[in-house]
């Protein structure tokens, strides 16, 4: 099941995607608002801002490359705040195996990665913005889409997919799960957003051959198929954003 409001010409025009070892990010790290550090890239005078919410592993080249693609292709300012204040979850300890590690992970999710608090952070950054998130970040931006402080959201391989979040949406959504997200819940979400007044602007597609995380920290851009689908999902997100920006 998939639909995109416009033909996906963007996926043919986004910048070349390269493996993480070869990638040099185009933005810079600096303080922004109440944050000590954000990754900022793109045109601050464009009037178009995308707030990115990374996954639990924080800043990774694959995530930053996605931010750079959005900034360049949309001529937008893209900002990825350091929500975890330099303390993301250690990727070498995922999934957590020992009881102690599992306990620490639950404390991480309840503490610095608390979704409710991060939604507040997104809302405080701007009154009108586009929000983009992967995995953990997808949950945050989807809920933020129901606060009235965003004008569009994109959720890529969303963790904790829940139709209740979709029911509260007030803005268009681009929803792009992997094979690892629950298809039954996804179908409930699609049914819900298809009855919204902005339904014609929504975009959604299941990447049934891709693993959870294929467009963020766990992307393997040395793999031709992962690279192809990585490029496709960011291109599809660009097309979606252009449709929303165009009104």
mmCIF file of C-alpha atoms in Angstrom:
data_model
loop_
_atom_site.group_PDB
_atom_site.id
_atom_site.type_symbol
_atom_site.label_atom_id
_atom_site.label_comp_id
_atom_site.label_asym_id
_atom_site.label_seq_id
_atom_site.Cartn_x
_atom_site.Cartn_y
_atom_site.Cartn_z
ATOM 1 C CA UNK A 1 0.000 0.000 0.000
ATOM 2 C CA UNK A 2 1.471 3.330 -0.995
ATOM 3 C CA UNK A 3 0.525 6.747 -2.185
ATOM 4 C CA UNK A 4 2.411 9.943 -2.861
ATOM 5 C CA UNK A 5 0.478 13.135 -3.639
ATOM 6 C CA UNK A 6 2.723 14.005 -6.564
ATOM 7 C CA UNK A 7 5.030 12.020 -8.823
ATOM 8 C CA UNK A 8 8.342 11.414 -7.100
ATOM 9 C CA UNK A 9 10.624 13.416 -9.368
ATOM 10 C CA UNK A 10 12.647 14.469 -6.340
ATOM 11 C CA UNK A 11 14.205 11.039 -5.871
ATOM 12 C CA UNK A 12 15.844 11.464 -9.245
ATOM 13 C CA UNK A 13 17.315 14.852 -8.377
ATOM 14 C CA UNK A 14 18.553 14.587 -4.804
ATOM 15 C CA UNK A 15 22.332 14.733 -4.233
ATOM 16 C CA UNK A 16 24.454 11.621 -4.606
ATOM 17 C CA UNK A 17 24.246 9.290 -1.611
ATOM 18 C CA UNK A 18 27.588 7.926 -0.372
ATOM 19 C CA UNK A 19 28.674 5.445 2.357
ATOM 20 C CA UNK A 20 29.107 6.876 5.846
ATOM 21 C CA UNK A 21 32.909 6.499 5.830
ATOM 22 C CA UNK A 22 33.101 8.757 2.771
ATOM 23 C CA UNK A 23 30.563 11.347 3.843
ATOM 24 C CA UNK A 24 31.460 14.813 5.083
ATOM 25 C CA UNK A 25 28.487 16.677 6.467
ATOM 26 C CA UNK A 26 27.727 20.085 4.956
ATOM 27 C CA UNK A 27 26.338 21.785 8.046
ATOM 28 C CA UNK A 28 27.743 22.967 11.349
ATOM 29 C CA UNK A 29 27.196 22.465 15.060
ATOM 30 C CA UNK A 30 26.213 25.526 17.058
ATOM 31 C CA UNK A 31 23.935 26.700 19.886
ATOM 32 C CA UNK A 32 20.324 27.372 18.905
ATOM 33 C CA UNK A 33 17.512 28.592 21.132
ATOM 34 C CA UNK A 34 17.605 26.728 24.426
ATOM 35 C CA UNK A 35 19.875 24.026 22.999
ATOM 36 C CA UNK A 36 23.612 24.048 23.625
ATOM 37 C CA UNK A 37 24.120 22.256 20.336
ATOM 38 C CA UNK A 38 22.228 21.657 17.110
ATOM 39 C CA UNK A 39 23.284 20.438 13.694
ATOM 40 C CA UNK A 40 22.306 23.235 11.318
ATOM 41 C CA UNK A 41 22.431 23.116 7.528
ATOM 42 C CA UNK A 42 20.812 25.033 4.701
ATOM 43 C CA UNK A 43 19.374 28.451 3.957
ATOM 44 C CA UNK A 44 18.263 30.396 7.065
ATOM 45 C CA UNK A 45 16.632 33.066 4.889
ATOM 46 C CA UNK A 46 14.402 30.713 2.914
ATOM 47 C CA UNK A 47 11.458 30.924 5.294
ATOM 48 C CA UNK A 48 11.348 27.107 5.343
ATOM 49 C CA UNK A 49 12.525 25.261 8.437
ATOM 50 C CA UNK A 50 12.605 21.542 9.142
ATOM 51 C CA UNK A 51 13.237 20.369 12.686
ATOM 52 C CA UNK A 52 14.806 16.917 12.634
ATOM 53 C CA UNK A 53 14.599 14.454 15.504
ATOM 54 C CA UNK A 54 17.292 11.801 15.373
ATOM 55 C CA UNK A 55 16.949 8.213 16.585
ATOM 56 C CA UNK A 56 18.192 6.936 19.944
ATOM 57 C CA UNK A 57 21.778 6.735 18.680
ATOM 58 C CA UNK A 58 22.048 10.491 18.138
ATOM 59 C CA UNK A 59 24.144 12.060 15.397
ATOM 60 C CA UNK A 60 25.288 9.602 12.719
ATOM 61 C CA UNK A 61 26.631 10.290 9.203
ATOM 62 C CA UNK A 62 23.644 8.539 7.620
ATOM 63 C CA UNK A 63 21.223 10.787 9.522
ATOM 64 C CA UNK A 64 23.186 13.954 8.775
ATOM 65 C CA UNK A 65 23.401 13.046 5.095
ATOM 66 C CA UNK A 66 19.608 12.854 5.080
ATOM 67 C CA UNK A 67 19.436 16.294 6.686
ATOM 68 C CA UNK A 68 21.792 17.676 4.050
ATOM 69 C CA UNK A 69 19.663 16.178 1.271
ATOM 70 C CA UNK A 70 16.525 17.874 2.603
ATOM 71 C CA UNK A 71 18.285 21.215 3.053
ATOM 72 C CA UNK A 72 19.828 21.273 -0.414
ATOM 73 C CA UNK A 73 16.867 19.930 -2.349
ATOM 74 C CA UNK A 74 14.224 22.048 -0.614
ATOM 75 C CA UNK A 75 16.399 25.151 -0.170
ATOM 76 C CA UNK A 76 15.404 24.972 3.487
ATOM 77 C CA UNK A 77 17.039 25.361 6.871
ATOM 78 C CA UNK A 78 17.288 21.978 8.589
ATOM 79 C CA UNK A 79 18.013 21.826 12.304
ATOM 80 C CA UNK A 80 18.731 18.668 14.302
ATOM 81 C CA UNK A 81 18.856 19.580 18.013
ATOM 82 C CA UNK A 82 20.972 17.493 20.366
ATOM 83 C CA UNK A 83 17.976 16.360 22.413
ATOM 84 C CA UNK A 84 20.136 13.901 24.366
ATOM 85 C CA UNK A 85 22.730 16.509 25.330
ATOM 86 C CA UNK A 86 25.635 14.411 24.092
ATOM 87 C CA UNK A 87 24.401 11.217 25.753
ATOM 88 C CA UNK A 88 22.674 9.037 23.123
ATOM 89 C CA UNK A 89 22.210 5.311 23.632
ATOM 90 C CA UNK A 90 25.369 3.291 22.946
ATOM 91 C CA UNK A 91 24.806 1.476 19.657
ATOM 92 C CA UNK A 92 27.099 -1.364 20.774
ATOM 93 C CA UNK A 93 24.610 -2.148 23.539
ATOM 94 C CA UNK A 94 21.556 -2.522 21.332
ATOM 95 C CA UNK A 95 19.429 -4.411 21.679
ATOM 96 C CA UNK A 96 20.186 -4.563 25.403
ATOM 97 C CA UNK A 97 20.746 -8.149 26.512
ATOM 98 C CA UNK A 98 21.535 -8.227 30.226
ATOM 99 C CA UNK A 99 18.961 -7.374 32.871
ATOM 100 C CA UNK A 100 21.096 -4.419 33.929
ATOM 101 C CA UNK A 101 21.315 -3.113 30.379
ATOM 102 C CA UNK A 102 17.571 -3.555 29.851
ATOM 103 C CA UNK A 103 16.916 -1.605 33.043
ATOM 104 C CA UNK A 104 19.217 1.206 31.916
ATOM 105 C CA UNK A 105 17.494 1.317 28.539
ATOM 106 C CA UNK A 106 14.084 1.729 30.154
ATOM 107 C CA UNK A 107 15.531 4.509 32.306
ATOM 108 C CA UNK A 108 16.923 6.133 29.156
ATOM 109 C CA UNK A 109 13.494 6.049 27.476
ATOM 110 C CA UNK A 110 11.808 7.416 30.587
ATOM 111 C CA UNK A 111 14.461 10.069 31.120
ATOM 112 C CA UNK A 112 16.369 11.996 28.467
ATOM 113 C CA UNK A 113 14.504 10.186 25.666
ATOM 114 C CA UNK A 114 11.076 10.857 27.181
ATOM 115 C CA UNK A 115 8.760 11.404 24.226
ATOM 116 C CA UNK A 116 6.460 13.901 25.966
ATOM 117 C CA UNK A 117 9.368 16.153 26.904
ATOM 118 C CA UNK A 118 10.881 15.986 23.444
ATOM 119 C CA UNK A 119 7.525 16.949 21.909
ATOM 120 C CA UNK A 120 7.609 20.064 24.090
ATOM 121 C CA UNK A 121 11.105 20.807 22.802
ATOM 122 C CA UNK A 122 9.941 20.605 19.194
ATOM 123 C CA UNK A 123 7.027 22.927 19.904
ATOM 124 C CA UNK A 124 9.262 25.493 21.563
ATOM 125 C CA UNK A 125 11.605 25.771 18.588
ATOM 126 C CA UNK A 126 9.094 27.416 16.263
ATOM 127 C CA UNK A 127 5.408 28.147 15.905
ATOM 128 C CA UNK A 128 5.241 26.987 12.276
ATOM 129 C CA UNK A 129 7.682 24.347 11.097
ATOM 130 C CA UNK A 130 8.065 21.084 9.303
ATOM 131 C CA UNK A 131 9.190 18.185 11.440
ATOM 132 C CA UNK A 132 11.104 15.116 10.340
ATOM 133 C CA UNK A 133 11.996 12.127 12.484
ATOM 134 C CA UNK A 134 13.235 8.554 12.325
ATOM 135 C CA UNK A 135 12.446 5.708 14.750
ATOM 136 C CA UNK A 136 12.267 7.346 18.220
ATOM 137 C CA UNK A 137 12.112 10.700 16.460
ATOM 138 C CA UNK A 138 9.168 9.544 14.361
ATOM 139 C CA UNK A 139 7.092 9.066 17.509
ATOM 140 C CA UNK A 140 8.021 12.552 18.673
ATOM 141 C CA UNK A 141 7.150 14.322 15.425
ATOM 142 C CA UNK A 142 3.898 12.392 14.960
ATOM 143 C CA UNK A 143 2.679 13.514 18.373
ATOM 144 C CA UNK A 144 3.973 17.025 17.644
ATOM 145 C CA UNK A 145 1.760 16.979 14.554
ATOM 146 C CA UNK A 146 -1.240 17.037 16.859
ATOM 147 C CA UNK A 147 -0.178 20.076 18.868
ATOM 148 C CA UNK A 148 -0.983 22.753 16.301
ATOM 149 C CA UNK A 149 2.642 23.931 16.296
ATOM 150 C CA UNK A 150 3.742 22.150 13.133
ATOM 151 C CA UNK A 151 2.549 22.348 9.553
ATOM 152 C CA UNK A 152 3.702 18.907 8.389
ATOM 153 C CA UNK A 153 5.503 15.833 9.720
ATOM 154 C CA UNK A 154 7.516 12.979 8.237
ATOM 155 C CA UNK A 155 7.956 9.695 10.107
ATOM 156 C CA UNK A 156 10.502 7.192 8.775
ATOM 157 C CA UNK A 157 10.607 3.604 10.146
ATOM 158 C CA UNK A 158 8.589 4.770 13.177
ATOM 159 C CA UNK A 159 9.042 3.002 16.495
ATOM 160 C CA UNK A 160 5.992 2.729 18.758
ATOM 161 C CA UNK A 161 3.580 3.211 15.840
ATOM 162 C CA UNK A 162 0.152 3.971 17.329
ATOM 163 C CA UNK A 163 -3.107 4.888 15.610
ATOM 164 C CA UNK A 164 -4.005 7.085 18.600
ATOM 165 C CA UNK A 165 -1.209 9.468 17.609
ATOM 166 C CA UNK A 166 -2.546 9.593 14.058
ATOM 167 C CA UNK A 167 -6.071 10.316 15.242
ATOM 168 C CA UNK A 168 -4.820 13.537 16.824
ATOM 169 C CA UNK A 169 -2.933 14.754 13.751
ATOM 170 C CA UNK A 170 -3.810 18.265 12.594
ATOM 171 C CA UNK A 171 -1.365 18.379 9.678
ATOM 172 C CA UNK A 172 -0.315 16.220 6.696
ATOM 173 C CA UNK A 173 2.039 13.327 7.342
ATOM 174 C CA UNK A 174 4.552 11.403 5.293
ATOM 175 C CA UNK A 175 4.688 7.907 6.801
ATOM 176 C CA UNK A 176 7.323 5.430 5.641
ATOM 177 C CA UNK A 177 7.648 2.254 7.747
ATOM 178 C CA UNK A 178 9.958 -0.694 7.172
ATOM 179 C CA UNK A 179 9.130 -4.405 7.140
ATOM 180 C CA UNK A 180 9.709 -4.477 10.896
ATOM 181 C CA UNK A 181 6.879 -2.154 11.886
ATOM 182 C CA UNK A 182 3.454 -3.723 12.635
ATOM 183 C CA UNK A 183 1.483 -3.748 9.387
ATOM 184 C CA UNK A 184 -1.884 -4.007 11.146
ATOM 185 C CA UNK A 185 -1.205 -0.822 13.124
ATOM 186 C CA UNK A 186 0.061 0.907 9.990
ATOM 187 C CA UNK A 187 -3.186 0.063 8.195
ATOM 188 C CA UNK A 188 -5.177 1.535 11.094
ATOM 189 C CA UNK A 189 -3.102 4.711 10.825
ATOM 190 C CA UNK A 190 -3.724 4.968 7.083
ATOM 191 C CA UNK A 191 -7.455 4.542 7.614
ATOM 192 C CA UNK A 192 -7.401 7.329 10.190
ATOM 193 C CA UNK A 193 -5.385 9.852 8.185
ATOM 194 C CA UNK A 194 -7.373 9.117 5.028
ATOM 195 C CA UNK A 195 -10.438 10.701 6.632
ATOM 196 C CA UNK A 196 -8.636 13.913 7.572
ATOM 197 C CA UNK A 197 -9.341 17.184 5.708
ATOM 198 C CA UNK A 198 -5.707 17.172 4.551
ATOM 199 C CA UNK A 199 -5.860 13.562 3.317
ATOM 200 C CA UNK A 200 -4.916 14.481 -0.252
ATOM 201 C CA UNK A 201 -1.573 15.834 0.963
ATOM 202 C CA UNK A 202 -0.549 12.754 2.933
ATOM 203 C CA UNK A 203 2.096 10.388 1.584
ATOM 204 C CA UNK A 204 2.701 6.837 2.729
ATOM 205 C CA UNK A 205 4.616 3.779 1.615
ATOM 206 C CA UNK A 206 5.770 0.555 3.233
ATOM 207 C CA UNK A 207 9.406 -0.290 2.482
ATOM 208 C CA UNK A 208 8.776 -4.014 2.740
ATOM 209 C CA UNK A 209 12.328 -5.040 1.829
ATOM 210 C CA UNK A 210 14.031 -2.702 4.288
ATOM 211 C CA UNK A 211 14.969 -3.250 7.932
ATOM 212 C CA UNK A 212 14.078 -0.888 10.741
ATOM 213 C CA UNK A 213 16.623 1.941 10.735
ATOM 214 C CA UNK A 214 17.518 1.702 7.041
ATOM 215 C CA UNK A 215 17.356 5.489 6.597
ATOM 216 C CA UNK A 216 19.157 6.556 9.774
ATOM 217 C CA UNK A 217 21.931 5.239 12.029
ATOM 218 C CA UNK A 218 21.472 1.633 10.911
ATOM 219 C CA UNK A 219 21.582 2.405 7.210
ATOM 220 C CA UNK A 220 24.169 0.342 5.332
ATOM 221 C CA UNK A 221 24.925 2.580 2.378
ATOM 222 C CA UNK A 222 27.517 0.116 1.092
ATOM 223 C CA UNK A 223 24.601 -2.171 0.260
ATOM 224 C CA UNK A 224 23.149 -1.252 -3.170
ATOM 225 C CA UNK A 225 19.531 -1.980 -2.230
ATOM 226 C CA UNK A 226 19.720 -0.099 1.069
ATOM 227 C CA UNK A 227 21.328 2.827 -0.729
ATOM 228 C CA UNK A 228 18.603 2.767 -3.397
ATOM 229 C CA UNK A 229 15.783 2.756 -0.843
ATOM 230 C CA UNK A 230 17.533 5.357 1.324
ATOM 231 C CA UNK A 231 17.623 7.647 -1.692
ATOM 232 C CA UNK A 232 14.015 6.804 -2.504
ATOM 233 C CA UNK A 233 12.629 7.622 0.934
ATOM 234 C CA UNK A 234 14.404 10.970 1.173
ATOM 235 C CA UNK A 235 13.296 11.772 -2.358
ATOM 236 C CA UNK A 236 9.732 10.859 -1.440
ATOM 237 C CA UNK A 237 9.973 13.056 1.662
ATOM 238 C CA UNK A 238 11.177 15.946 -0.512
ATOM 239 C CA UNK A 239 8.219 15.495 -2.859
ATOM 240 C CA UNK A 240 5.857 15.419 0.121
ATOM 241 C CA UNK A 241 7.340 18.576 1.628
ATOM 242 C CA UNK A 242 7.141 20.397 -1.691
ATOM 243 C CA UNK A 243 3.456 19.573 -1.894
ATOM 244 C CA UNK A 244 2.852 20.942 1.578
ATOM 245 C CA UNK A 245 4.978 24.047 1.033
ATOM 246 C CA UNK A 246 3.136 24.739 -2.210
ATOM 247 C CA UNK A 247 -0.064 24.836 -0.187
#
